[in-house]
Coordinates of C-alpha atoms and ligand atoms in Angstrom, one line a residue:
M1 CA 26.4 51.8 58.3
P2 CA 26.0 49.3 61.2
T3 CA 28.3 46.3 61.4
I4 CA 26.6 43.4 59.6
R5 CA 27.8 39.8 60.0
P6 CA 30.0 39.1 57.0
D7 CA 28.2 35.9 56.1
V8 CA 24.8 37.7 56.2
A9 CA 26.2 40.5 54.0
A10 CA 27.3 37.9 51.5
I11 CA 23.8 36.6 51.1
G12 CA 22.0 37.8 47.9
P13 CA 18.6 39.3 48.9
Y14 CA 15.4 37.3 48.2
V15 CA 14.1 38.6 44.9
P16 CA 10.3 38.3 44.8
G17 CA 8.4 38.1 41.5
R18 CA 8.1 41.6 40.0
S19 CA 4.9 43.4 41.2
I20 CA 2.1 44.4 38.8
E21 CA 2.5 48.1 39.7
E22 CA 6.3 48.0 39.0
V23 CA 5.9 46.4 35.6
A24 CA 2.9 48.6 34.7
A25 CA 5.0 51.7 35.3
D26 CA 7.9 50.2 33.5
I27 CA 6.2 49.4 30.2
G28 CA 3.5 52.0 30.3
M29 CA 0.5 49.7 30.5
A30 CA -2.4 50.0 32.9
P31 CA -2.0 47.7 36.0
G32 CA -5.3 45.9 35.0
E33 CA -3.7 44.8 31.8
I34 CA -0.7 43.1 33.5
V35 CA -0.8 39.4 34.1
K36 CA 1.4 38.2 37.0
L37 CA 2.4 34.5 36.7
A38 CA 5.6 34.7 38.7
S39 CA 4.9 33.7 42.3
N40 CA 2.8 30.5 42.1
E41 CA -0.2 32.3 43.6
S42 CA -3.8 31.1 43.2
P43 CA -5.8 32.6 40.4
D44 CA -8.9 32.2 42.5
G45 CA -9.9 34.3 45.5
P46 CA -10.2 32.9 49.0
F47 CA -12.5 29.9 49.7
P48 CA -16.2 30.6 50.4
G49 CA -16.8 32.0 53.9
V50 CA -13.2 33.1 54.4
V51 CA -13.7 36.8 53.9
E52 CA -16.6 36.8 56.4
A53 CA -14.6 34.8 59.0
A54 CA -11.5 37.0 58.6
T55 CA -13.6 40.2 58.8
K56 CA -15.1 39.1 62.0
A57 CA -11.6 38.3 63.5
L58 CA -10.5 41.8 62.5
A59 CA -12.6 43.2 65.3
E60 CA -10.2 41.5 67.8
A61 CA -7.3 43.5 66.6
S62 CA -6.4 45.0 70.0
R63 CA -5.7 41.5 71.4
Y64 CA -2.7 39.3 70.8
P65 CA -3.7 36.2 68.8
D66 CA -4.1 32.8 70.4
D67 CA -0.6 31.5 70.5
N68 CA -1.9 28.0 70.6
L69 CA -4.0 28.6 67.5
R70 CA -6.8 26.4 69.1
A71 CA -9.6 26.9 66.5
L72 CA -7.2 26.4 63.6
T73 CA -5.5 23.5 65.2
V74 CA -8.9 21.7 65.8
A75 CA -10.0 22.5 62.2
L76 CA -6.8 21.3 60.6
S77 CA -6.5 18.2 62.8
G78 CA -10.0 17.2 61.7
F79 CA -9.3 18.0 58.1
L80 CA -6.0 16.0 57.9
G81 CA -6.9 13.3 60.4
V82 CA -3.8 14.1 62.4
P83 CA -3.6 14.5 66.2
A84 CA -3.6 18.2 67.3
D85 CA -0.3 18.0 69.1
H86 CA 1.4 16.9 65.8
L87 CA 0.8 20.3 64.2
W88 CA 2.9 23.4 64.3
F89 CA 2.0 26.7 62.7
G90 CA 4.2 29.5 61.4
N91 CA 4.2 32.8 59.6
G92 CA 4.1 31.0 56.2
S93 CA 6.1 27.9 55.7
V94 CA 9.1 30.1 55.1
G95 CA 8.8 31.3 58.7
L96 CA 9.0 27.6 59.8
I97 CA 12.0 27.0 57.6
G98 CA 13.8 29.8 59.3
H99 CA 13.0 28.5 62.8
I100 CA 14.0 24.9 61.8
A101 CA 17.3 26.0 60.3
S102 CA 18.3 27.9 63.4
A103 CA 17.1 25.2 65.8
V104 CA 19.1 22.4 64.2
G105 CA 21.8 24.4 62.5
G106 CA 24.7 26.6 63.5
P107 CA 28.5 26.6 63.0
G108 CA 29.9 23.1 62.6
T109 CA 26.7 21.7 61.0
S110 CA 25.5 21.3 57.4
A111 CA 22.2 21.2 55.5
V112 CA 21.7 19.3 52.3
Y113 CA 19.2 20.0 49.6
A114 CA 18.8 19.6 45.8
W115 CA 19.4 22.4 43.4
P116 CA 17.6 24.1 41.8
S117 CA 15.0 24.0 44.6
F118 CA 13.3 26.5 46.8
I119 CA 15.7 29.4 47.4
M120 CA 14.7 29.8 51.1
Y121 CA 16.6 26.5 51.9
R122 CA 19.8 28.3 50.8
I123 CA 19.0 31.5 52.6
A124 CA 17.9 29.9 55.9
T125 CA 21.0 27.6 55.9
R126 CA 23.3 30.6 55.5
L127 CA 21.5 32.6 58.2
A128 CA 21.8 29.7 60.5
M129 CA 25.6 29.6 59.8
S130 CA 25.4 26.0 58.6
D131 CA 27.3 24.8 55.5
A132 CA 25.0 24.5 52.5
I133 CA 25.5 21.3 50.4
E134 CA 23.6 21.6 47.1
V135 CA 23.0 18.5 45.1
P136 CA 22.2 18.9 41.4
L137 CA 18.8 17.5 40.2
D138 CA 19.2 14.6 37.7
E139 CA 18.8 15.1 34.0
D140 CA 15.0 14.9 34.3
H141 CA 15.1 17.8 36.7
T142 CA 14.1 15.4 39.5
H143 CA 15.6 14.8 42.9
D144 CA 18.5 12.3 42.7
L145 CA 17.9 10.8 46.1
E146 CA 20.9 8.6 46.0
A147 CA 23.1 11.6 45.3
V148 CA 21.4 13.5 48.1
R149 CA 22.0 10.6 50.5
A150 CA 25.6 10.4 49.4
A151 CA 26.1 14.1 50.1
L152 CA 25.1 13.8 53.8
R153 CA 28.1 14.3 56.1
P154 CA 28.6 13.4 59.7
D155 CA 27.8 17.0 60.6
T156 CA 24.6 17.2 58.5
T157 CA 21.7 18.0 60.8
L158 CA 19.1 18.9 58.2
V159 CA 18.0 17.7 54.8
Y160 CA 15.3 19.3 52.7
L161 CA 13.2 17.4 50.1
C162 CA 10.8 19.6 48.1
N163 CA 8.1 17.4 46.7
P164 CA 6.8 18.5 44.2
N165 CA 10.0 20.5 43.7
N166 CA 9.9 24.2 43.1
P167 CA 10.8 25.4 40.4
T168 CA 10.7 22.1 38.3
G169 CA 7.3 20.7 39.5
T170 CA 8.8 17.2 39.5
V171 CA 7.9 14.6 42.1
V172 CA 9.6 11.7 43.7
S173 CA 7.5 8.6 44.5
A174 CA 6.2 7.7 47.9
D175 CA 8.4 4.5 47.9
A176 CA 11.5 6.5 47.0
V177 CA 10.8 9.0 49.8
S178 CA 10.3 6.2 52.4
A179 CA 13.5 4.4 51.3
F180 CA 15.3 7.7 51.5
I181 CA 14.1 8.5 55.0
D182 CA 15.1 4.9 56.0
S183 CA 18.6 5.6 54.9
V184 CA 19.1 8.9 56.8
P185 CA 20.6 8.8 60.3
E186 CA 18.1 9.4 63.1
Q187 CA 19.9 12.5 64.3
T188 CA 19.4 14.2 60.9
L189 CA 16.1 16.0 60.5
V190 CA 14.4 15.4 57.1
V191 CA 12.1 18.2 56.1
I192 CA 9.7 17.3 53.3
D193 CA 8.2 20.5 51.8
E194 CA 4.8 19.7 50.4
A195 CA 3.8 23.2 49.6
Y196 CA 2.3 22.0 46.3
H197 CA 0.8 18.8 47.6
D198 CA -2.8 19.6 46.7
Y199 CA -2.1 20.0 43.0
V200 CA -0.5 16.5 42.5
T201 CA -2.4 14.1 40.3
D202 CA 0.5 11.6 39.6
Q203 CA -0.5 8.4 41.3
R204 CA 3.1 7.5 42.2
Y205 CA 3.2 10.4 44.6
A206 CA 1.9 10.3 48.2
T207 CA 2.2 12.6 51.1
A208 CA 5.0 11.8 53.7
V209 CA 2.6 12.7 56.5
P210 CA 2.4 9.1 57.8
E211 CA 6.2 9.1 58.1
A212 CA 6.2 12.4 60.0
L213 CA 3.6 11.0 62.4
R214 CA 5.8 8.2 63.5
R215 CA 9.4 9.4 63.1
P216 CA 10.9 12.1 65.3
N217 CA 13.3 13.1 62.6
V218 CA 10.8 13.8 59.9
L219 CA 8.7 16.9 59.4
V220 CA 6.2 17.7 56.6
L221 CA 5.7 21.3 55.6
R222 CA 2.5 22.6 54.0
T223 CA 1.1 26.1 53.4
F224 CA -2.2 27.9 53.0
S225 CA -0.6 30.1 50.4
K226 CA -1.1 28.0 47.3
I227 CA -4.4 26.1 46.6
F228 CA -6.1 27.8 49.6
A229 CA -5.3 31.2 48.1
L230 CA -4.2 32.9 51.3
A231 CA -0.6 33.9 50.3
G232 CA -1.2 37.4 51.7
H233 CA -2.1 36.0 55.2
R234 CA 1.1 34.1 55.7
V235 CA 0.0 30.7 57.3
G236 CA 2.1 27.6 56.9
Y237 CA 2.3 24.5 59.1
A238 CA 4.4 21.5 59.9
V239 CA 3.3 17.9 60.7
G240 CA 5.6 16.0 63.0
R241 CA 6.2 14.3 66.3
P242 CA 5.1 16.4 69.4
E243 CA 8.5 15.9 71.1
T244 CA 10.3 17.3 68.0
I245 CA 7.9 20.2 67.6
L246 CA 8.3 21.2 71.2
E247 CA 12.1 21.6 70.7
L248 CA 11.9 23.4 67.3
R249 CA 9.3 25.8 68.6
K250 CA 11.8 27.2 71.0
A251 CA 13.3 29.0 68.0
Q252 CA 10.0 30.7 67.1
P253 CA 8.9 34.0 68.6
P254 CA 5.4 34.1 70.0
F255 CA 2.3 35.3 68.1
T256 CA 3.7 34.7 64.6
V257 CA 0.2 34.1 63.1
G258 CA -2.3 36.9 63.6
Q259 CA -5.9 36.2 64.4
V260 CA -7.3 37.3 61.0
A261 CA -4.9 34.8 59.3
Q262 CA -5.9 32.1 61.8
A263 CA -9.6 32.6 61.1
A264 CA -9.1 32.8 57.4
A265 CA -7.1 29.5 57.4
A266 CA -9.7 27.7 59.5
A267 CA -12.5 28.8 57.3
S268 CA -10.7 27.6 54.2
L269 CA -10.9 24.0 55.4
Q270 CA -14.7 23.8 55.3
D271 CA -15.2 23.1 51.6
R272 CA -13.5 19.9 50.3
G273 CA -15.6 20.1 47.1
E274 CA -14.1 23.5 46.3
L275 CA -10.6 22.1 47.0
E276 CA -11.2 19.3 44.5
R277 CA -12.6 21.7 41.9
R278 CA -9.5 23.9 42.1
K279 CA -7.2 20.9 41.9
M280 CA -9.0 19.7 38.7
A281 CA -9.1 23.1 37.2
N282 CA -5.3 23.5 37.8
E283 CA -4.6 20.1 36.3
A284 CA -6.6 20.9 33.1
A285 CA -4.9 24.3 32.7
R286 CA -1.4 22.8 33.4
H287 CA -2.1 20.1 30.9
H288 CA -3.1 22.7 28.3
L289 CA 0.0 24.8 28.9
Q290 CA 2.3 21.8 28.7
G291 CA 0.6 20.8 25.5
V292 CA 1.3 24.2 24.0
L293 CA 5.0 23.9 25.0
A294 CA 5.1 20.3 23.5
E295 CA 3.6 21.5 20.2
R296 CA 6.3 24.1 20.0
S297 CA 8.9 21.4 20.9
L298 CA 10.0 23.5 23.9
P299 CA 11.8 21.5 26.6
H300 CA 9.6 21.4 29.8
T301 CA 9.1 19.1 32.8
D302 CA 6.1 17.0 33.8
S303 CA 5.1 19.5 36.5
Q304 CA 2.7 18.3 39.2
A305 CA 2.3 21.7 40.8
N306 CA 0.5 25.0 39.9
F307 CA 3.4 26.1 37.6
V308 CA 5.2 24.9 34.5
Y309 CA 8.9 24.9 34.0
F310 CA 10.2 25.4 30.5
E311 CA 13.1 26.6 28.3
L312 CA 12.9 28.9 25.3
G313 CA 16.5 28.2 24.2
F314 CA 18.0 31.6 25.1
G315 CA 18.8 33.5 28.3
A316 CA 16.2 33.3 31.0
E317 CA 16.4 37.0 31.9
E318 CA 16.1 38.0 28.3
A319 CA 13.2 35.6 27.7
A320 CA 11.4 36.9 30.9
E321 CA 11.9 40.5 29.7
L322 CA 10.2 39.6 26.3
F323 CA 7.2 38.3 28.3
T324 CA 7.2 41.4 30.5
R325 CA 7.2 43.7 27.6
R326 CA 3.9 42.0 26.5
G327 CA 2.5 42.5 30.0
V328 CA 3.0 38.9 31.2
I329 CA 5.3 38.5 34.3
V330 CA 7.0 35.1 34.4
R331 CA 10.0 34.0 36.6
P332 CA 13.5 33.6 35.1
M333 CA 15.3 30.7 36.7
S334 CA 18.9 29.4 36.5
G335 CA 20.3 27.7 33.5
G336 CA 18.0 29.4 31.0
W337 CA 14.8 28.0 32.3
L338 CA 11.6 29.9 33.1
R339 CA 8.7 29.2 35.5
V340 CA 5.2 30.3 34.8
T341 CA 2.3 29.9 37.2
V342 CA -0.9 28.3 36.1
G343 CA -3.3 31.2 36.1
S344 CA -7.0 31.8 35.2
E345 CA -8.2 31.0 31.7
E346 CA -7.7 34.5 30.6
E347 CA -4.2 34.8 32.2
N348 CA -3.1 31.5 30.5
R349 CA -4.5 32.8 27.2
R350 CA -2.3 35.9 27.6
F351 CA 0.7 33.8 28.4
V352 CA 0.2 31.6 25.3
E353 CA -0.4 34.7 23.1
A354 CA 2.9 36.3 24.4
L355 CA 4.7 33.0 23.8
N356 CA 3.5 32.8 20.3
Q357 CA 4.5 36.4 19.6
I358 CA 8.0 35.8 21.0
L359 CA 8.5 32.7 19.0
D360 CA 7.0 33.9 15.7
V361 CA 8.9 37.1 15.3
Ligands
LIG401 C1 8.5 24.9 48.0 C2 7.9 26.1 48.7 N1 7.9 26.0 50.1 C3 7.3 27.0 50.7 C4 6.9 28.2 50.1 C5 6.4 29.3 50.9 O1 5.2 29.2 51.4 P1 4.6 30.2 52.4 O2 3.9 31.2 51.6 O3 3.8 29.4 53.3 O4 5.8 30.8 53.2 C6 6.9 28.2 48.7 C7 6.4 29.5 48.1 O5 6.5 29.7 46.9 C8 7.5 27.2 48.0 O6 7.6 27.2 46.7

């Protein structure tokens, strides 16, 4: 066994949602009968034109990809209305989180984030050898920004704000985010993770991109893995000041986004009507699922994302296992809560059917 850094050895491995094949073999069902609602993936395929664009790019496989991602940068810059030099791409937004954590972290620093929130903040903080300061969400499962602010130490170089928050789906308002940013010292980087931005319908929410465009200590993270349905291609991006991006990029190896992924992401930006359609479909299905939970008087949050967070009243692992045995994979979270991704109509029907069976035994 090679010598592993003790702080790395102490990290629990990232546990992805269980795969369809694994569960199918476990419970003796055909893979086609299993519904996976554990990883917040899109129930829809890629956007129109994406497969064609990606297939064409495949022919360039012998070449390294464009490390400046020119075509994708031009497409995204136009789509967002953001100058091209304010964009930074990575191998999924988790790739960027790792680079950011190592660029601003290290021994003698700390990173602050809410808990429960996206597990990669914890893992990246530990890998960067920074202290992790985890601030409990409030009783509504929402960021307690005053408590987050109070947890900042003189050695804090990084603070994450997941908006909407994974796994709770809760949002903090645009005003609260701006006031929070105002209160953070300029030498502390504020990373606002908006992976689920495109699903939000709550009018109190707004993107923090305008803040990221003018403040060197603010970055907004987004991804093509959710509403754009490209989780398998691994493309995420950050919006921020060019001078900040230039420094952070030093922690990133070259060629982290392949040309097929670049082409697929660029082609995804061509159809705003489809984006709106998917957003509305997600909202309707989310509303339906939350309505079912409400009818059953099951505690749940007002999720603004493509997942719903709820409690059955007994252990999360045990509850998830009961769903799994009925061919529905959901994600057990801490404190007895579960997270289920908003799926297709049929997938949601299967979830509700399993829920009813579990509750009515
Ligand atoms: C809050 C949050 N940020 C980032 C990601 C990862 O996105 P990507 O697929 O771009 O790495 C996820 C994925 O579930 C997430 O929930």
